[in-house]
Amino acid sequence: MKIVITIPEVLERYQIGRQSLWRWRKNRNFPNPISPSHARPFWRISDIETWESLNAA
C-alpha cells in the first residue's frame, strides 16, 4: 500500500495543473507537503484523504 503521493500524482488525481495546486495550498488549505526543505514535495495520502473529506460538497 502506498503511503505518500508526489506532485505528478496529485495533479493526476485532481486533473489540475501545478499553478492550481499551489493556489489550493495558499487559498484552500490544501495540506502542506511532509518532505524536507529543498526536496521534491510529497504528501501523506492520509492527509490528502482527510482534506478531501473536509472539502467534499
PDB file of C-alpha atoms in Angstrom, residues 1-35:
ATOM      1  CA  MET A   1       0.000   0.000   0.000  1.00  0.00           C
ATOM      2  CA  LYS A   2       1.265   3.416  -0.945  1.00  0.00           C
ATOM      3  CA  ILE A   3       1.756   5.885   1.911  1.00  0.00           C
ATOM      4  CA  VAL A   4       2.856   9.064   0.106  1.00  0.00           C
ATOM      5  CA  ILE A   5       1.870  10.859  -3.075  1.00  0.00           C
ATOM      6  CA  THR A   6       4.049  13.042  -5.329  1.00  0.00           C
ATOM      7  CA  ILE A   7       3.232  16.216  -7.276  1.00  0.00           C
ATOM      8  CA  PRO A   8       2.532  14.375 -10.554  1.00  0.00           C
ATOM      9  CA  GLU A   9       0.189  12.021  -8.701  1.00  0.00           C
ATOM     10  CA  VAL A  10      -1.655  14.919  -7.019  1.00  0.00           C
ATOM     11  CA  LEU A  11      -2.024  16.658 -10.373  1.00  0.00           C
ATOM     12  CA  GLU A  12      -3.369  13.468 -11.954  1.00  0.00           C
ATOM     13  CA  ARG A  13      -5.715  12.757  -9.038  1.00  0.00           C
ATOM     14  CA  TYR A  14      -7.443  16.127  -9.383  1.00  0.00           C
ATOM     15  CA  GLN A  15      -6.812  16.781 -13.099  1.00  0.00           C
ATOM     16  CA  ILE A  16      -5.206  20.156 -12.338  1.00  0.00           C
ATOM     17  CA  GLY A  17      -2.000  21.986 -13.250  1.00  0.00           C
ATOM     18  CA  ARG A  18       0.888  22.948 -10.982  1.00  0.00           C
ATOM     19  CA  GLN A  19      -0.311  26.528 -10.577  1.00  0.00           C
ATOM     20  CA  SER A  20      -3.709  25.310  -9.429  1.00  0.00           C
ATOM     21  CA  LEU A  21      -2.046  23.083  -6.849  1.00  0.00           C
ATOM     22  CA  TRP A  22      -0.072  25.989  -5.404  1.00  0.00           C
ATOM     23  CA  ARG A  23      -3.207  28.164  -5.358  1.00  0.00           C
ATOM     24  CA  TRP A  24      -5.020  25.393  -3.475  1.00  0.00           C
ATOM     25  CA  ARG A  25      -2.196  25.289  -0.952  1.00  0.00           C
ATOM     26  CA  LYS A  26      -2.486  29.039  -0.458  1.00  0.00           C
ATOM     27  CA  ASN A  27      -6.268  29.554  -0.624  1.00  0.00           C
ATOM     28  CA  ARG A  28      -7.988  26.247   0.079  1.00  0.00           C
ATOM     29  CA  ASN A  29      -5.883  24.950   2.958  1.00  0.00           C
ATOM     30  CA  PHE A  30      -4.504  22.056   0.921  1.00  0.00           C
ATOM     31  CA  PRO A  31      -2.139  20.069   3.175  1.00  0.00           C
ATOM     32  CA  ASN A  32       1.493  21.076   3.279  1.00  0.00           C
ATOM     33  CA  PRO A  33       3.959  18.521   1.980  1.00  0.00           C
ATOM     34  CA  ILE A  34       5.820  16.423   4.537  1.00  0.00           C
ATOM     35  CA  SER A  35       9.078  16.445   2.586  1.00  0.00           C
TER      36      SER A  35
END
